[in-house]
Coordinates of C-alpha atoms in Angstrom, one line a residue:
X190 CA 3.6 11.6 -30.1
X191 CA 1.0 11.9 -27.3
X192 CA -2.4 13.1 -28.3
X193 CA -5.1 13.9 -25.7
X194 CA -8.8 13.8 -26.8
X195 CA -11.6 15.7 -25.3
X196 CA -15.0 17.1 -26.3
X197 CA -18.7 17.2 -25.7
X198 CA -21.0 14.1 -25.7
X199 CA -21.6 12.7 -29.1
X200 CA -18.9 14.9 -30.8
X201 CA -17.0 11.9 -32.1
X202 CA -14.2 11.4 -29.6
X203 CA -14.5 7.6 -29.9
X204 CA -14.0 7.8 -33.7
X205 CA -10.9 9.8 -33.2
X206 CA -9.5 7.3 -30.7
X207 CA -10.3 4.4 -33.0
X208 CA -8.6 6.1 -36.0
X209 CA -5.5 6.6 -33.9
X210 CA -5.5 3.1 -32.4
X211 CA -5.6 1.7 -36.0
X212 CA -2.4 3.6 -36.6
X213 CA -0.4 2.1 -33.8
X214 CA -1.3 4.6 -31.1
X215 CA -1.6 2.9 -27.7
X216 CA -4.9 3.9 -26.0
X217 CA -4.9 5.1 -22.4
X218 CA -8.0 6.4 -20.8
X219 CA -8.4 8.6 -17.7
X220 CA -11.7 7.0 -17.2
X221 CA -10.0 3.6 -16.7
X222 CA -8.3 5.0 -13.6
X223 CA -11.7 5.9 -12.3
X224 CA -13.1 2.4 -13.2
X225 CA -10.2 0.8 -11.3
X226 CA -11.1 2.9 -8.2
X227 CA -14.8 1.8 -8.5
X228 CA -13.8 -1.9 -8.8
X229 CA -11.6 -1.5 -5.7
X230 CA -14.5 -0.1 -3.8
X231 CA -16.9 -2.7 -5.1
X232 CA -19.1 0.1 -6.6
X233 CA -21.2 -0.5 -9.7
X234 CA -20.1 1.5 -12.7
X235 CA -22.7 4.1 -13.8
X236 CA -22.3 7.5 -15.4
X237 CA -23.1 9.1 -12.1
X238 CA -20.7 6.9 -10.1
X239 CA -17.9 7.6 -12.6
X240 CA -18.4 11.4 -12.3
X241 CA -18.5 11.3 -8.5
X242 CA -15.5 8.9 -8.2
X243 CA -13.4 11.1 -10.5
X244 CA -14.3 14.2 -8.5
X245 CA -13.4 12.3 -5.2
X246 CA -10.1 11.2 -6.6
X247 CA -9.2 14.8 -7.7
X248 CA -10.3 16.2 -4.3
X249 CA -8.3 13.6 -2.3
X250 CA -5.1 13.3 -4.4
X251 CA -4.9 16.5 -6.5
X252 CA -6.7 17.7 -9.6
X253 CA -4.2 16.2 -12.0
X254 CA -4.1 12.8 -10.2
X255 CA -5.8 10.8 -13.0
X256 CA -3.3 12.0 -15.6
X257 CA -0.4 11.5 -13.2
X258 CA -1.3 7.8 -12.8
X259 CA -1.4 7.3 -16.6
X260 CA 2.0 9.0 -17.1
X261 CA 3.6 6.2 -15.1
X262 CA 2.3 3.7 -17.6
X263 CA 3.9 5.4 -20.7
X264 CA 7.2 4.5 -22.3
X265 CA 9.2 6.7 -24.7
X266 CA 9.0 4.2 -27.6
X267 CA 5.3 4.3 -28.2
X268 CA 2.7 6.8 -29.5
X269 CA -0.3 7.3 -27.2
X270 CA -3.8 8.6 -27.4
X271 CA -5.3 9.7 -24.1
X272 CA -9.0 9.5 -23.8
X273 CA -11.4 11.3 -21.4
X274 CA -9.4 14.4 -20.6
X275 CA -11.9 16.4 -18.5
X276 CA -9.9 18.8 -16.3
X277 CA -7.3 21.5 -17.1
X278 CA -4.9 20.1 -14.5
X279 CA -4.9 16.8 -16.4
X280 CA -3.7 18.8 -19.5
X281 CA -1.0 20.4 -17.5
X282 CA 0.3 17.1 -16.2
X283 CA 0.4 15.6 -19.7
X284 CA 2.2 18.7 -21.1
X285 CA 4.7 18.6 -18.3
X286 CA 5.4 15.0 -19.1
X287 CA 6.1 15.4 -22.8
X288 CA 6.8 18.4 -25.1
X289 CA 5.2 16.4 -27.9
X290 CA 1.8 16.3 -26.2
X291 CA -1.1 17.8 -28.2
X292 CA -4.7 18.2 -27.0
X293 CA -7.4 17.6 -29.6
X294 CA -10.8 19.1 -29.0
X295 CA -13.6 17.3 -31.0
X296 CA -16.7 19.4 -31.5
X297 CA -20.1 19.3 -33.4
X298 CA -23.4 21.1 -33.4
X299 CA -25.7 20.3 -30.6
X300 CA -28.4 18.8 -32.9
X301 CA -25.8 16.6 -34.7
X302 CA -24.5 15.3 -31.3
X303 CA -28.0 14.5 -30.1
X304 CA -28.7 12.6 -33.3
X305 CA -25.6 10.5 -32.8
X306 CA -26.3 9.8 -29.2
X307 CA -29.8 8.6 -30.1
X308 CA -28.3 6.4 -32.9
X309 CA -26.0 4.6 -30.6
X310 CA -28.8 3.7 -28.3
X311 CA -27.0 3.4 -25.0
X312 CA -29.1 3.0 -21.8
X313 CA -29.4 6.3 -19.9
X314 CA -28.4 8.5 -22.8
X315 CA -30.4 11.7 -23.2
X316 CA -33.3 11.7 -25.7
X317 CA -33.9 15.4 -26.0
X318 CA -31.9 18.6 -26.2
X319 CA -33.1 19.6 -22.8
X320 CA -31.9 16.3 -21.3
X321 CA -28.5 16.7 -23.1
X322 CA -28.0 20.2 -21.8
X323 CA -28.9 19.1 -18.3
X324 CA -26.4 16.2 -18.5
X325 CA -23.6 18.4 -19.8
X326 CA -24.3 21.2 -17.4
X327 CA -22.6 19.2 -14.7
X328 CA -19.5 18.6 -16.8
X329 CA -18.9 22.0 -18.4
X330 CA -17.7 23.7 -15.2
X331 CA -18.2 24.0 -11.5
X332 CA -17.2 26.0 -8.4
X333 CA -15.8 22.8 -7.1
X334 CA -12.2 22.7 -8.4
X335 CA -12.2 18.9 -8.3
X336 CA -15.2 18.6 -10.6
X337 CA -15.1 18.2 -14.4
X338 CA -14.2 21.4 -16.2
X339 CA -14.8 20.8 -19.9
X340 CA -15.0 24.4 -20.9
X341 CA -11.6 25.1 -19.4
X342 CA -10.2 22.1 -21.1
X343 CA -11.5 23.4 -24.5
X344 CA -9.6 26.7 -24.0
X345 CA -6.3 24.7 -23.7
X346 CA -6.8 22.7 -26.9
X347 CA -4.0 22.7 -29.5
X348 CA -6.2 21.6 -32.3
X349 CA -10.0 21.9 -32.7
X350 CA -11.7 19.3 -34.9
X351 CA -15.1 20.2 -36.3
X352 CA -17.0 17.0 -36.8
X353 CA -20.3 18.0 -38.3
X354 CA -19.6 16.4 -41.6
X355 CA -18.8 12.8 -42.7
X356 CA -16.6 10.3 -41.0
X357 CA -14.2 10.6 -44.0
X358 CA -14.0 14.4 -43.4
X359 CA -12.9 13.7 -39.8
X360 CA -10.4 11.2 -40.9
X361 CA -8.8 13.5 -43.4
X362 CA -8.4 16.2 -40.8
X363 CA -6.9 13.7 -38.4
X364 CA -4.4 12.6 -41.1
X365 CA -3.4 16.3 -41.5
X366 CA -2.8 16.6 -37.7
X367 CA -0.5 13.5 -37.8
X368 CA 1.4 14.9 -40.8
X369 CA 1.9 18.2 -39.0
X370 CA 3.4 16.5 -36.0
X371 CA 5.7 14.0 -37.7
X372 CA 8.9 15.8 -36.8
X373 CA 10.4 15.4 -33.3
X374 CA 13.8 15.5 -31.8
X375 CA 15.8 12.3 -31.2
X376 CA 18.5 12.0 -28.5
X377 CA 21.9 13.1 -29.6
X378 CA 24.6 10.4 -29.9
X379 CA 26.1 11.6 -26.6
X380 CA 22.7 11.4 -24.9
X381 CA 22.1 8.0 -26.4
X382 CA 25.3 6.4 -25.3
X383 CA 25.4 8.1 -21.9
X384 CA 21.9 7.0 -21.1
X385 CA 22.9 3.4 -21.9
X386 CA 25.9 3.8 -19.7
X387 CA 23.6 4.9 -16.8
X388 CA 21.5 1.7 -17.3
X389 CA 24.6 -0.3 -17.3
X390 CA 25.7 1.3 -14.1
X391 CA 22.5 0.0 -12.4
X392 CA 24.0 -3.5 -12.8
X393 CA 27.0 -2.6 -10.6
X394 CA 27.4 -4.6 -7.4
X395 CA 29.5 -1.9 -5.7
X396 CA 28.0 -0.6 -2.5
X397 CA 29.8 2.8 -2.6
X398 CA 29.3 4.1 -6.2
X399 CA 27.7 2.7 -9.4
X400 CA 29.6 3.4 -12.6
X401 CA 28.8 2.3 -16.1
X402 CA 30.8 2.5 -19.3
X403 CA 30.2 1.9 -23.0
X404 CA 32.7 1.6 -25.8
X405 CA 31.5 2.4 -29.3
X406 CA 33.2 2.1 -32.7
X407 CA 31.6 3.9 -35.6
X408 CA 28.6 4.5 -33.3
X409 CA 28.1 0.8 -32.7
X410 CA 28.4 -0.5 -29.2
X411 CA 31.1 -3.2 -29.0
X412 CA 31.6 -3.5 -25.2
X413 CA 30.1 -2.4 -21.9
X414 CA 31.3 -2.6 -18.3
X415 CA 30.3 -1.7 -14.8
X416 CA 32.3 -1.6 -11.6
X417 CA 32.3 -4.5 -9.1
X418 CA 34.4 -7.4 -7.9
X419 CA 36.1 -9.7 -10.5
X420 CA 34.5 -12.7 -12.2
X421 CA 34.1 -15.6 -9.8
X422 CA 34.7 -13.5 -6.7
X423 CA 32.0 -12.7 -4.1
X424 CA 30.1 -9.6 -5.1
X425 CA 30.8 -6.3 -3.4
X426 CA 27.3 -6.0 -2.1
X427 CA 27.6 -9.5 -0.6
X428 CA 30.7 -8.5 1.4
X429 CA 33.3 -9.1 -1.3
X430 CA 35.2 -5.9 -1.0
X431 CA 36.5 -4.9 2.4
X432 CA 37.1 -1.2 1.5
X433 CA 33.7 -0.6 0.1
X434 CA 31.8 -2.5 2.8
X435 CA 33.5 -0.5 5.5
X436 CA 32.6 2.7 3.6
X437 CA 36.1 4.0 3.7
X438 CA 36.6 7.8 3.4
X439 CA 37.1 9.1 -0.1
X440 CA 40.7 8.6 -1.3
X441 CA 41.8 6.3 1.5
X442 CA 42.5 2.5 1.7
X443 CA 42.6 2.3 -2.1
X444 CA 45.0 -0.7 -1.8
X445 CA 42.2 -2.7 -0.2
X446 CA 39.6 -2.1 -2.9
X447 CA 38.9 -5.4 -4.8
X448 CA 36.4 -3.8 -7.3
X449 CA 37.3 -3.3 -11.0
X450 CA 36.2 0.0 -12.5
X451 CA 33.5 0.3 -15.2
X452 CA 36.0 1.5 -17.9
X453 CA 38.4 -1.3 -16.9
X454 CA 35.7 -3.9 -17.2
X455 CA 34.6 -2.6 -20.6
X456 CA 38.1 -2.8 -22.0
X457 CA 38.9 -6.3 -20.5
X458 CA 35.5 -7.7 -21.6
X459 CA 36.4 -6.7 -25.2
X460 CA 39.7 -8.4 -24.8
X461 CA 38.1 -11.5 -23.3
X462 CA 35.9 -11.8 -26.4
X463 CA 38.6 -10.9 -28.9
X464 CA 37.1 -7.6 -29.9
X465 CA 39.4 -4.6 -30.8
X466 CA 38.5 -1.3 -29.2
X467 CA 41.1 0.6 -31.2
X468 CA 39.8 3.9 -32.5
X469 CA 36.7 3.7 -30.3
X470 CA 34.9 6.2 -28.1
X471 CA 34.4 5.5 -24.4
X472 CA 31.3 6.8 -22.6
X473 CA 31.4 6.7 -18.8
X474 CA 29.2 8.0 -16.1
X475 CA 32.3 9.0 -14.1
X476 CA 35.6 10.4 -15.5
X477 CA 38.4 7.8 -15.5
X478 CA 40.9 7.2 -12.7
X479 CA 44.6 7.1 -13.4
X480 CA 44.7 3.3 -13.8
X481 CA 41.8 3.3 -16.2
X482 CA 43.3 6.2 -18.1
X483 CA 46.5 4.2 -18.8
X484 CA 44.4 1.3 -20.1
X485 CA 42.3 3.6 -22.3
X486 CA 45.5 5.1 -23.8
X487 CA 47.2 1.8 -24.4
X488 CA 44.0 0.2 -25.8
X489 CA 43.9 2.8 -28.6
X490 CA 40.7 4.4 -27.6
X491 CA 40.6 7.8 -29.2
X492 CA 37.8 9.6 -27.4
X493 CA 36.4 9.8 -23.8
X494 CA 33.1 11.4 -22.8
X495 CA 32.2 11.4 -19.2
X496 CA 29.3 12.8 -17.1
X497 CA 30.5 13.4 -13.5
X498 CA 34.1 14.2 -12.6
X499 CA 36.1 11.7 -10.5
X500 CA 37.3 13.4 -7.3
X501 CA 41.0 12.6 -8.0
X502 CA 40.9 13.0 -11.8
X503 CA 43.2 15.9 -12.5
X504 CA 46.3 13.8 -13.3
X505 CA 44.2 11.3 -15.3
X506 CA 42.6 14.0 -17.4
X507 CA 45.9 15.7 -18.0
X508 CA 47.4 12.4 -19.1
X509 CA 44.5 11.8 -21.6
X510 CA 45.1 15.2 -23.1
X511 CA 48.8 14.6 -23.4
X512 CA 48.2 11.3 -25.1
X513 CA 46.0 13.0 -27.7
X514 CA 42.7 11.4 -26.5
X515 CA 39.7 13.6 -27.3
X516 CA 38.0 14.5 -24.0
X517 CA 34.8 16.2 -23.1
X518 CA 32.2 16.3 -20.4
X519 CA 28.5 15.4 -21.2
X520 CA 25.9 17.0 -19.1
X521 CA 22.8 15.3 -17.7
X522 CA 20.7 16.5 -20.7
X523 CA 23.1 15.0 -23.2
X524 CA 24.7 18.3 -24.3
X525 CA 28.5 18.4 -24.5
X526 CA 30.9 21.0 -23.2
X527 CA 33.9 22.1 -25.3
X528 CA 36.5 19.4 -26.0
X529 CA 39.1 19.4 -23.3
X530 CA 41.8 19.3 -25.8
X531 CA 43.5 16.8 -28.2
X532 CA 46.7 16.6 -30.1

């Protein structure tokens, strides 16, 4: 869950952020990106310098640049609350990043907001309604597309939180928002195992192609493998395989290749540690070659799911079908095609 927070001065944005932080939301602020820029320039942080630095960053790098920088700091395993959303392009970046993004707009009557601003007693805060209106006039909208555009942000809000009442009222409404957004999609098992296979492929030391494989039994990973030279032999990327290091043409000089395949290594690693793969499912980023196919069949693996098709795979795939191994291709988004046949 990723929740953005925006609103007028004194509306209660800080209370919303604190409520969510106390419930395991990781706080990120677009203002922090601006502060980092000011520190790099050696400029003192004031309200005016923050506004101008934010405008300058949007003008130089694109109107959504502050949000784009925060997106790189997010991971899929955490909930986030994003503070200081002040431009519609920032909302667009956050929505593009995650379907589960929601923008919360916090609002309160002008007189209520002024009372809160006075109560917090910050230096430079407005003391009158006229001063508050003058301050906000520079934030609501501008002919300069890189300037703050709070009114345009308000129009994009998914949820509007009226905060004229008590703090308990606000917290109750926030609790309702969380309850309404509890449900989200998890990766399918195919997407889960195939994404792990892709990470495993990144460990490959082969200079021509990186392949990763996962063997699971009862949806539990029991072995993994990636392609590369055998244990104790110089790595392929260190010159260990003459065929790969000469970048031989596809389908040629296969008798010179010293690299073991990902599926082969997953099966032999299981054997090395005395773990049975019988009845398992093998997920691989590349469909098996003929040699790996024979190992898969004889090891008792019952299912093979692959992402990309191996160029010389026709005979191998036919043999898997003949042996009764369930076979299907899994697309990049984790969806599966129709089974390729099983006995």
